[in-house]
Structure formats: C-alpha cells, structure tokens
Amino acid sequence: MTGRARGRSIDSVADDASRGDRDAIAELSQRIVPLVTRRCRAELRSPDADRVAVDICRSVLAGIRRRRHAGEAFLAHLYDAVSREIDSLPESSRLALPFGDLSADERNVLVARIVVGFDVRETALSLRTTTSAVELVQHRALAKIRRDCLSGA
C-alpha cells in the first residue's frame, strides 16, 4: 500500500526529497501525513493527535536532507520520529490502547499492521526486523488477545 504508491518506493521518494527535489518533497508529504495521522489518532487524545501529527510531519520533512543514513529505510526513520514524539508526551495526552498485556514489540507490530495499515514488509522495515519476525509477533499478540477475550479478562 504505502511502500509502492505510484510505482516508486517510499525510499526512492525520500532519497529524491533529501536532494531537494520539490516534487519528491510534496509526494513524500502526501504519503506520510495519513500514516502519521492514523498512528497519532490511535495513540493520542483528540485535541493533541492532529497537532502532533502535523508537527512530526513538518519536522521529518524539514530534516529530510540530513536524515538519510546509508541503508536506512525511510519507514524506520519515520516510525522512530513518531515513537519519540509520542513517548515524550505526558501520559495525560495518551490513550490507553486496548491491547491488554502485550509486550512493546507486540503492541508496535499491531499498531503498524492494524492502525497504520502497513503490510508485513513495511512493518518489518519500520521496526527494523524481518518479515518472519513480524508474522510471528503478530500471531503471538493475536493469540494472547484471543486468549484474554475467551477467559473474560
């Protein structure tokens, strides 16, 4: 979905944007705003979510020229930026996610897959892991949720 919109990978668009290509910057903006907004709306209270999403997108785009490290996937960079910003906010700004007793890894995979809408490959890139690990963590997280629902927890 997000990785190859219009036939170009998001990494290719980010590379062009990092060289100052205005069309690439505009395309990158169009592609990241919905991703960041969905994640912020899923984890933050309404008054803060959209403002934080806009701030994150502006920050990522403003720093695009100096952000690329050799071989780093843009989705990993973006996911890190969103996570850092959300983690820096007070607890009162955050929503309690309905993921029960999931580990941070399980929660991150489910948020990326279900809320943001990443496919397995994009989730693996954003979390700096493998597709097999994403599938395994997702399976374990869903089994845990299923078990909790059936036990009435």
CSV table of N, CA and C in Angstrom, one decimal:
chain,number,residue,atom,x,y,z
A,1,MET,N,0.8,-1.2,0.0
A,1,MET,CA,0.0,0.0,0.0
A,1,MET,C,0.9,1.3,0.0
A,2,THR,N,1.6,1.5,1.1
A,2,THR,CA,2.3,2.8,1.2
A,2,THR,C,3.7,2.7,0.5
A,3,GLY,N,4.3,1.5,0.5
A,3,GLY,CA,5.7,1.4,0.0
A,3,GLY,C,5.8,1.6,-1.5
A,4,ARG,N,4.8,1.4,-2.3
A,4,ARG,CA,5.0,1.5,-3.7
A,4,ARG,C,3.9,2.3,-4.4
A,5,ALA,N,3.3,3.2,-3.7
A,5,ALA,CA,2.3,4.1,-4.3
A,5,ALA,C,2.9,4.7,-5.6
A,6,ARG,N,2.2,4.8,-6.6
A,6,ARG,CA,2.6,5.4,-7.9
A,6,ARG,C,3.9,4.8,-8.5
A,7,GLY,N,4.1,3.5,-8.1
A,7,GLY,CA,5.2,2.8,-8.7
A,7,GLY,C,6.6,3.0,-8.1
A,8,ARG,N,6.7,4.0,-7.2
A,8,ARG,CA,8.0,4.3,-6.6
A,8,ARG,C,8.0,3.9,-5.2
A,9,SER,N,9.1,3.4,-4.7
A,9,SER,CA,9.2,3.1,-3.3
A,9,SER,C,9.3,4.4,-2.5
A,10,ILE,N,8.9,4.3,-1.2
A,10,ILE,CA,9.0,5.5,-0.4
A,10,ILE,C,10.4,5.9,-0.1
A,11,ASP,N,11.3,4.9,-0.1
A,11,ASP,CA,12.8,5.2,0.0
A,11,ASP,C,13.3,6.0,-1.2
A,12,SER,N,12.8,5.6,-2.4
A,12,SER,CA,13.2,6.3,-3.6
A,12,SER,C,12.7,7.8,-3.5
A,13,VAL,N,11.5,8.0,-3.1
A,13,VAL,CA,10.9,9.3,-3.0
A,13,VAL,C,11.7,10.1,-1.9
A,14,ALA,N,12.0,9.4,-0.8
A,14,ALA,CA,12.7,10.1,0.3
A,14,ALA,C,14.2,10.5,-0.2
A,15,ASP,N,14.8,9.6,-0.9
A,15,ASP,CA,16.1,9.9,-1.5
A,15,ASP,C,16.1,11.2,-2.3
A,16,ASP,N,15.1,11.2,-3.2
A,16,ASP,CA,15.0,12.4,-4.1
A,16,ASP,C,14.6,13.7,-3.3
A,17,ALA,N,13.8,13.5,-2.3
A,17,ALA,CA,13.4,14.6,-1.4
A,17,ALA,C,14.7,15.1,-0.6
A,18,SER,N,15.5,14.2,-0.2
A,18,SER,CA,16.7,14.6,0.5
A,18,SER,C,17.7,15.3,-0.3
A,19,ARG,N,17.6,15.2,-1.6
A,19,ARG,CA,18.4,16.0,-2.6
A,19,ARG,C,17.7,17.3,-2.9
A,20,GLY,N,16.6,17.6,-2.3
A,20,GLY,CA,15.9,18.9,-2.6
A,20,GLY,C,14.9,18.9,-3.7
A,21,ASP,N,14.6,17.8,-4.2
A,21,ASP,CA,13.5,17.7,-5.3
A,21,ASP,C,12.2,18.1,-4.7
A,22,ARG,N,11.7,19.3,-5.1
A,22,ARG,CA,10.4,19.8,-4.6
A,22,ARG,C,9.2,18.9,-4.9
A,23,ASP,N,9.2,18.2,-6.0
A,23,ASP,CA,8.1,17.3,-6.4
A,23,ASP,C,8.1,16.1,-5.4
A,24,ALA,N,9.4,15.6,-5.1
A,24,ALA,CA,9.5,14.5,-4.2
A,24,ALA,C,9.1,14.8,-2.8
A,25,ILE,N,9.5,16.1,-2.4
A,25,ILE,CA,9.1,16.5,-1.1
A,25,ILE,C,7.6,16.6,-1.0
A,26,ALA,N,6.9,17.1,-2.0
A,26,ALA,CA,5.4,17.1,-2.0
A,26,ALA,C,4.8,15.7,-2.0
A,27,GLU,N,5.4,14.8,-2.8
A,27,GLU,CA,4.9,13.4,-2.8
A,27,GLU,C,5.1,12.8,-1.4
A,28,LEU,N,6.3,13.0,-0.9
A,28,LEU,CA,6.6,12.4,0.4
A,28,LEU,C,5.6,12.9,1.5
A,29,SER,N,5.3,14.2,1.4
A,29,SER,CA,4.4,14.7,2.4
A,29,SER,C,3.0,14.1,2.2
A,30,GLN,N,2.6,13.9,1.0
A,30,GLN,CA,1.3,13.3,0.8
A,30,GLN,C,1.2,11.9,1.3
A,31,ARG,N,2.4,11.2,1.2
A,31,ARG,CA,2.4,9.8,1.6
A,31,ARG,C,2.6,9.6,3.1
A,32,ILE,N,3.2,10.5,3.8
A,32,ILE,CA,3.5,10.3,5.2
A,32,ILE,C,2.3,10.9,6.1
A,33,VAL,N,1.7,11.9,5.7
A,33,VAL,CA,0.7,12.6,6.5
A,33,VAL,C,-0.4,11.6,6.9
A,34,PRO,N,-1.0,10.8,6.0
A,34,PRO,CA,-2.0,9.8,6.5
A,34,PRO,C,-1.5,8.8,7.5
A,35,LEU,N,-0.2,8.3,7.3
A,35,LEU,CA,0.4,7.3,8.1
A,35,LEU,C,0.6,7.8,9.5
A,36,VAL,N,1.1,9.0,9.6
A,36,VAL,CA,1.4,9.6,10.9
A,36,VAL,C,0.1,10.0,11.6
A,37,THR,N,-0.8,10.5,10.9
A,37,THR,CA,-2.1,10.9,11.4
A,37,THR,C,-2.8,9.7,12.0
A,38,ARG,N,-2.9,8.6,11.3
A,38,ARG,CA,-3.5,7.4,11.8
A,38,ARG,C,-2.9,6.9,13.1
A,39,ARG,N,-1.5,6.9,13.1
A,39,ARG,CA,-0.8,6.5,14.3
A,39,ARG,C,-1.1,7.4,15.5
A,40,CYS,N,-1.0,8.7,15.3
A,40,CYS,CA,-1.3,9.7,16.4
A,40,CYS,C,-2.7,9.6,16.9
A,41,ARG,N,-3.7,9.4,16.0
A,41,ARG,CA,-5.0,9.3,16.4
A,41,ARG,C,-5.3,8.1,17.2
A,42,ALA,N,-4.5,7.0,16.9
A,42,ALA,CA,-4.7,5.8,17.6
A,42,ALA,C,-4.1,5.8,19.0
A,43,GLU,N,-3.1,6.7,19.2
A,43,GLU,CA,-2.4,6.6,20.5
A,43,GLU,C,-2.6,7.9,21.3
A,44,LEU,N,-3.1,9.0,20.7
A,44,LEU,CA,-3.2,10.2,21.5
A,44,LEU,C,-4.7,10.7,21.6
A,45,ARG,N,-5.0,11.5,22.6
A,45,ARG,CA,-6.3,12.1,22.8
A,45,ARG,C,-6.5,13.1,21.6
A,46,SER,N,-7.8,13.2,21.3
A,46,SER,CA,-8.2,14.0,20.1
A,46,SER,C,-7.6,15.4,20.1
A,47,PRO,N,-7.6,16.2,21.1
A,47,PRO,CA,-7.1,17.6,20.9
A,47,PRO,C,-5.6,17.6,20.5
A,48,ASP,N,-4.9,16.5,20.9
A,48,ASP,CA,-3.4,16.5,20.6
A,48,ASP,C,-3.1,15.8,19.3
A,49,ALA,N,-3.8,14.8,19.0
A,49,ALA,CA,-3.4,13.9,17.9
A,49,ALA,C,-3.1,14.6,16.6
A,50,ASP,N,-4.0,15.4,16.0
A,50,ASP,CA,-3.7,16.0,14.7
A,50,ASP,C,-2.6,17.1,14.8
A,51,ARG,N,-2.5,17.8,15.9
A,51,ARG,CA,-1.5,18.8,16.1
A,51,ARG,C,-0.1,18.1,16.1
A,52,VAL,N,0.0,17.0,16.9
A,52,VAL,CA,1.2,16.3,17.0
A,52,VAL,C,1.6,15.7,15.6
A,53,ALA,N,0.6,15.1,14.9
A,53,ALA,CA,0.9,14.6,13.6
A,53,ALA,C,1.5,15.6,12.6
A,54,VAL,N,0.9,16.8,12.6
A,54,VAL,CA,1.4,17.9,11.8
A,54,VAL,C,2.8,18.3,12.2
A,55,ASP,N,3.0,18.4,13.5
A,55,ASP,CA,4.4,18.7,13.9
A,55,ASP,C,5.4,17.7,13.5
A,56,ILE,N,5.1,16.4,13.7
A,56,ILE,CA,6.0,15.3,13.3
A,56,ILE,C,6.3,15.4,11.8
A,57,CYS,N,5.3,15.5,11.0
A,57,CYS,CA,5.5,15.6,9.5
A,57,CYS,C,6.3,16.8,9.1
A,58,ARG,N,6.1,17.9,9.7
A,58,ARG,CA,6.9,19.1,9.4
A,58,ARG,C,8.4,18.8,9.8
A,59,SER,N,8.6,18.3,11.0
A,59,SER,CA,9.9,18.0,11.5
A,59,SER,C,10.6,17.0,10.6
A,60,VAL,N,10.0,15.9,10.2
A,60,VAL,CA,10.6,14.9,9.3
A,60,VAL,C,10.9,15.5,8.0
A,61,LEU,N,10.0,16.3,7.4
A,61,LEU,CA,10.3,16.9,6.1
A,61,LEU,C,11.4,18.0,6.2
A,62,ALA,N,11.4,18.8,7.3
A,62,ALA,CA,12.4,19.8,7.4
A,62,ALA,C,13.8,19.2,7.6
A,63,GLY,N,13.9,18.0,8.2
A,63,GLY,CA,15.2,17.4,8.4
A,63,GLY,C,15.5,16.4,7.3
A,64,ILE,N,14.8,16.3,6.3
A,64,ILE,CA,14.9,15.2,5.3
A,64,ILE,C,16.3,15.2,4.6
A,65,ARG,N,16.9,16.4,4.5
A,65,ARG,CA,18.3,16.4,3.9
A,65,ARG,C,19.4,15.8,4.7
A,66,ARG,N,19.2,15.9,6.0
A,66,ARG,CA,20.3,15.3,6.9
A,66,ARG,C,19.9,14.0,7.5
A,67,ARG,N,18.7,13.4,7.2
A,67,ARG,CA,18.3,12.2,7.9
A,67,ARG,C,18.7,10.9,7.4
A,68,ARG,N,19.1,10.9,6.1
A,68,ARG,CA,19.4,9.6,5.5
A,68,ARG,C,20.7,9.0,5.9
A,69,HIS,N,20.7,7.8,6.5
A,69,HIS,CA,21.9,7.1,6.8
A,69,HIS,C,22.0,6.0,5.8
A,70,ALA,N,23.2,5.6,5.4
A,70,ALA,CA,23.3,4.6,4.4
A,70,ALA,C,22.5,3.4,4.7
A,71,GLY,N,21.6,3.0,3.9
A,71,GLY,CA,20.9,1.8,4.0
A,71,GLY,C,19.7,1.8,5.0
A,72,GLU,N,19.4,3.0,5.6
A,72,GLU,CA,18.3,3.1,6.5
A,72,GLU,C,17.0,3.2,5.7
A,73,ALA,N,16.0,2.4,6.1
A,73,ALA,CA,14.7,2.5,5.4
A,73,ALA,C,14.0,3.8,6.0
A,74,PHE,N,13.4,4.5,5.1
A,74,PHE,CA,12.7,5.7,5.5
A,74,PHE,C,11.6,5.4,6.5
A,75,LEU,N,10.9,4.3,6.3
A,75,LEU,CA,9.8,4.0,7.2
A,75,LEU,C,10.3,3.8,8.6
A,76,ALA,N,11.6,3.2,8.8
A,76,ALA,CA,12.2,3.1,10.1
A,76,ALA,C,12.4,4.5,10.7
A,77,HIS,N,13.0,5.4,9.9
A,77,HIS,CA,13.2,6.7,10.4
A,77,HIS,C,11.9,7.4,10.8
A,78,LEU,N,10.9,7.3,10.0
A,78,LEU,CA,9.6,7.9,10.3
A,78,LEU,C,9.0,7.3,11.5
A,79,TYR,N,9.0,5.9,11.7
A,79,TYR,CA,8.4,5.3,12.8
A,79,TYR,C,9.2,5.7,14.1
A,80,ASP,N,10.5,5.9,14.0
A,80,ASP,CA,11.3,6.3,15.2
A,80,ASP,C,10.9,7.7,15.6
A,81,ALA,N,10.7,8.6,14.6
A,81,ALA,CA,10.3,10.0,14.9
A,81,ALA,C,9.0,10.1,15.5
A,82,VAL,N,8.0,9.3,15.1
A,82,VAL,CA,6.7,9.3,15.7
A,82,VAL,C,6.7,8.7,17.1
A,83,SER,N,7.5,7.6,17.3
A,83,SER,CA,7.6,7.0,18.6
A,83,SER,C,8.2,7.9,19.6
A,84,ARG,N,9.3,8.6,19.2
A,84,ARG,CA,10.0,9.5,20.1
A,84,ARG,C,9.0,10.6,20.5
A,85,GLU,N,8.3,11.2,19.6
A,85,GLU,CA,7.4,12.3,19.9
A,85,GLU,C,6.3,11.8,20.8
A,86,ILE,N,5.7,10.7,20.5
A,86,ILE,CA,4.6,10.2,21.4
A,86,ILE,C,5.1,9.8,22.8
A,87,ASP,N,6.3,9.2,22.8
A,87,ASP,CA,6.9,8.9,24.1
A,87,ASP,C,7.2,10.1,25.0
A,88,SER,N,7.5,11.2,24.3
A,88,SER,CA,7.9,12.4,25.0
A,88,SER,C,6.7,13.2,25.6
A,89,LEU,N,5.5,12.8,25.2
A,89,LEU,CA,4.3,13.5,25.7
A,89,LEU,C,3.8,12.9,27.1
A,90,PRO,N,3.2,13.8,27.9
A,90,PRO,CA,2.7,13.3,29.2
A,90,PRO,C,1.6,12.2,29.0
A,91,GLU,N,1.6,11.3,30.0
A,91,GLU,CA,0.6,10.2,30.0
A,91,GLU,C,-0.8,10.8,29.8
A,92,SER,N,-1.1,12.0,30.2
A,92,SER,CA,-2.5,12.5,30.1
A,92,SER,C,-2.9,12.8,28.6
A,93,SER,N,-1.9,12.9,27.7
A,93,SER,CA,-2.1,13.1,26.3
A,93,SER,C,-2.4,11.8,25.6
A,94,ARG,N,-2.0,10.6,26.2
A,94,ARG,CA,-2.1,9.3,25.5
A,94,ARG,C,-3.4,8.6,25.8
A,95,LEU,N,-3.8,7.8,24.9
A,95,LEU,CA,-4.9,6.9,25.1
A,95,LEU,C,-4.4,5.6,25.6
A,96,ALA,N,-5.3,4.9,26.4
A,96,ALA,CA,-5.0,3.6,26.8
A,96,ALA,C,-5.4,2.6,25.6
A,97,LEU,N,-4.4,2.0,25.0
A,97,LEU,CA,-4.7,1.1,23.9
A,97,LEU,C,-5.3,-0.2,24.4
A,98,PRO,N,-6.3,-0.7,23.6
A,98,PRO,CA,-7.0,-1.9,24.1
A,98,PRO,C,-6.2,-3.2,23.8
A,99,PHE,N,-4.9,-3.2,24.1
A,99,PHE,CA,-4.1,-4.3,23.8
A,99,PHE,C,-3.7,-5.1,25.0
A,100,GLY,N,-4.4,-4.9,26.1
A,100,GLY,CA,-4.1,-5.7,27.3
A,100,GLY,C,-2.7,-5.8,27.7
A,101,ASP,N,-2.2,-7.0,27.9
A,101,ASP,CA,-0.9,-7.2,28.5
A,101,ASP,C,0.2,-7.5,27.4
A,102,LEU,N,0.1,-6.9,26.3
A,102,LEU,CA,1.0,-7.1,25.2
A,102,LEU,C,2.3,-6.5,25.5
A,103,SER,N,3.4,-7.1,25.0
A,103,SER,CA,4.7,-6.5,25.1
A,103,SER,C,4.8,-5.3,24.2
A,104,ALA,N,5.8,-4.5,24.3
A,104,ALA,CA,6.0,-3.4,23.5
A,104,ALA,C,6.2,-3.8,22.0
A,105,ASP,N,6.9,-4.9,21.8
A,105,ASP,CA,7.1,-5.4,20.4
A,105,ASP,C,5.7,-5.8,19.8
A,106,GLU,N,4.9,-6.5,20.6
A,106,GLU,CA,3.6,-7.0,20.1
A,106,GLU,C,2.7,-5.8,19.8
A,107,ARG,N,2.7,-4.8,20.7
A,107,ARG,CA,1.9,-3.6,20.5
A,107,ARG,C,2.4,-2.8,19.3
A,108,ASN,N,3.7,-2.7,19.1
A,108,ASN,CA,4.2,-2.0,17.9
A,108,ASN,C,3.8,-2.6,16.6
A,109,VAL,N,3.9,-4.0,16.6
A,109,VAL,CA,3.5,-4.7,15.4
A,109,VAL,C,2.0,-4.5,15.1
A,110,LEU,N,1.2,-4.6,16.1
A,110,LEU,CA,-0.3,-4.5,15.9
A,110,LEU,C,-0.6,-3.1,15.5
A,111,VAL,N,0.0,-2.1,16.1
A,111,VAL,CA,-0.3,-0.7,15.7
A,111,VAL,C,0.1,-0.5,14.2
A,112,ALA,N,1.3,-0.9,13.9
A,112,ALA,CA,1.8,-0.8,12.5
A,112,ALA,C,0.9,-1.5,11.5
A,113,ARG,N,0.5,-2.7,11.8
A,113,ARG,CA,-0.3,-3.5,10.9
A,113,ARG,C,-1.8,-3.1,10.8
A,114,ILE,N,-2.4,-2.9,12.0
A,114,ILE,CA,-3.8,-2.7,12.1
A,114,ILE,C,-4.2,-1.2,12.0
A,115,VAL,N,-3.5,-0.4,12.7
A,115,VAL,CA,-3.8,1.1,12.8
A,115,VAL,C,-3.3,1.8,11.6
A,116,VAL,N,-2.0,1.7,11.4
A,116,VAL,CA,-1.3,2.5,10.3
A,116,VAL,C,-1.6,1.8,9.0
A,117,GLY,N,-1.8,0.5,8.9
A,117,GLY,CA,-2.1,-0.1,7.7
A,117,GLY,C,-0.9,-0.6,6.9
A,118,PHE,N,0.2,-0.8,7.5
A,118,PHE,CA,1.4,-1.3,6.8
A,118,PHE,C,1.2,-2.8,6.5
A,119,ASP,N,1.8,-3.2,5.4
A,119,ASP,CA,1.8,-4.6,5.1
A,119,ASP,C,3.0,-5.2,5.9
A,120,VAL,N,3.2,-6.5,5.8
A,120,VAL,CA,4.2,-7.2,6.6
A,120,VAL,C,5.6,-6.6,6.3
A,121,ARG,N,5.9,-6.4,5.0
A,121,ARG,CA,7.2,-5.9,4.6
A,121,ARG,C,7.4,-4.5,5.2
A,122,GLU,N,6.4,-3.6,5.1
A,122,GLU,CA,6.6,-2.2,5.6
A,122,GLU,C,6.7,-2.2,7.1
A,123,THR,N,6.0,-3.1,7.7
A,123,THR,CA,6.1,-3.2,9.2
A,123,THR,C,7.5,-3.6,9.6
A,124,ALA,N,8.0,-4.6,8.9
A,124,ALA,CA,9.4,-5.1,9.1
A,124,ALA,C,10.4,-4.0,8.9
A,125,LEU,N,10.3,-3.2,7.9
A,125,LEU,CA,11.2,-2.1,7.6
A,125,LEU,C,11.1,-1.0,8.7
A,126,SER,N,9.8,-0.7,9.1
A,126,SER,CA,9.7,0.4,10.1
A,126,SER,C,10.2,0.0,11.4
A,127,LEU,N,10.1,-1.3,11.8
A,127,LEU,CA,10.5,-1.8,13.1
A,127,LEU,C,12.0,-2.4,13.0
A,128,ARG,N,12.6,-2.3,11.9
A,128,ARG,CA,14.0,-2.8,11.7
A,128,ARG,C,14.1,-4.3,12.1
A,129,THR,N,13.2,-5.1,11.5
A,129,THR,CA,13.2,-6.5,11.8
A,129,THR,C,12.9,-7.3,10.5
A,130,THR,N,12.6,-8.5,10.6
A,130,THR,CA,12.3,-9.3,9.4
A,130,THR,C,10.8,-9.6,9.3
A,131,THR,N,10.4,-9.9,8.1
A,131,THR,CA,9.0,-10.2,7.9
A,131,THR,C,8.6,-11.4,8.7
A,132,SER,N,9.5,-12.4,8.8
A,132,SER,CA,9.2,-13.6,9.6
A,132,SER,C,8.9,-13.2,11.1
A,133,ALA,N,9.8,-12.3,11.6
A,133,ALA,CA,9.6,-11.9,13.0
A,133,ALA,C,8.3,-11.2,13.2
A,134,VAL,N,7.9,-10.3,12.2
A,134,VAL,CA,6.6,-9.6,12.3
A,134,VAL,C,5.5,-10.6,12.3
A,135,GLU,N,5.5,-11.6,11.4
A,135,GLU,CA,4.4,-12.5,11.4
A,135,GLU,C,4.3,-13.3,12.7
A,136,LEU,N,5.5,-13.7,13.2
A,136,LEU,CA,5.5,-14.4,14.5
A,136,LEU,C,4.9,-13.6,15.6
A,137,VAL,N,5.4,-12.4,15.8
A,137,VAL,CA,5.0,-11.5,16.8
A,137,VAL,C,3.5,-11.2,16.7
A,138,GLN,N,3.1,-10.9,15.5
A,138,GLN,CA,1.6,-10.7,15.2
A,138,GLN,C,0.8,-11.9,15.7
A,139,HIS,N,1.2,-13.1,15.3
A,139,HIS,CA,0.5,-14.3,15.6
A,139,HIS,C,0.4,-14.4,17.2
A,140,ARG,N,1.5,-14.2,17.8
A,140,ARG,CA,1.5,-14.4,19.3
A,140,ARG,C,0.6,-13.3,20.0
A,141,ALA,N,0.7,-12.1,19.4
A,141,ALA,CA,-0.1,-11.0,20.0
A,141,ALA,C,-1.6,-11.3,19.9
A,142,LEU,N,-2.0,-11.7,18.7
A,142,LEU,CA,-3.4,-12.0,18.4
A,142,LEU,C,-3.9,-13.2,19.2
A,143,ALA,N,-3.0,-14.2,19.4
A,143,ALA,CA,-3.3,-15.4,20.2
A,143,ALA,C,-3.5,-14.9,21.7
A,144,LYS,N,-2.7,-14.0,22.1
A,144,LYS,CA,-2.8,-13.5,23.5
A,144,LYS,C,-4.1,-12.8,23.7
A,145,ILE,N,-4.5,-11.9,22.7
A,145,ILE,CA,-5.7,-11.2,22.8
A,145,ILE,C,-6.9,-12.1,22.8
A,146,ARG,N,-6.9,-13.1,21.9
A,146,ARG,CA,-7.9,-14.1,21.8
A,146,ARG,C,-8.1,-14.9,23.1
A,147,ARG,N,-7.0,-15.3,23.7
A,147,ARG,CA,-7.0,-16.0,25.0
A,147,ARG,C,-7.6,-15.1,26.1
A,148,ASP,N,-7.2,-13.8,26.1
A,148,ASP,CA,-7.7,-12.9,27.1
A,148,ASP,C,-9.2,-12.7,26.9
A,149,CYS,N,-9.7,-12.6,25.7
A,149,CYS,CA,-11.1,-12.4,25.4
A,149,CYS,C,-11.9,-13.7,25.8
A,150,LEU,N,-11.4,-14.8,25.6
A,150,LEU,CA,-12.1,-16.1,25.9
A,150,LEU,C,-12.1,-16.3,27.4
A,151,SER,N,-11.1,-15.8,28.1
A,151,SER,CA,-11.0,-16.1,29.6
A,151,SER,C,-11.8,-15.0,30.3
A,152,GLY,N,-12.3,-14.0,29.6
A,152,GLY,CA,-13.1,-12.9,30.2
A,152,GLY,C,-12.2,-11.9,30.9
A,153,ALA,N,-10.9,-11.8,30.6
A,153,ALA,CA,-10.0,-10.9,31.2
A,153,ALA,C,-10.2,-9.5,30.7
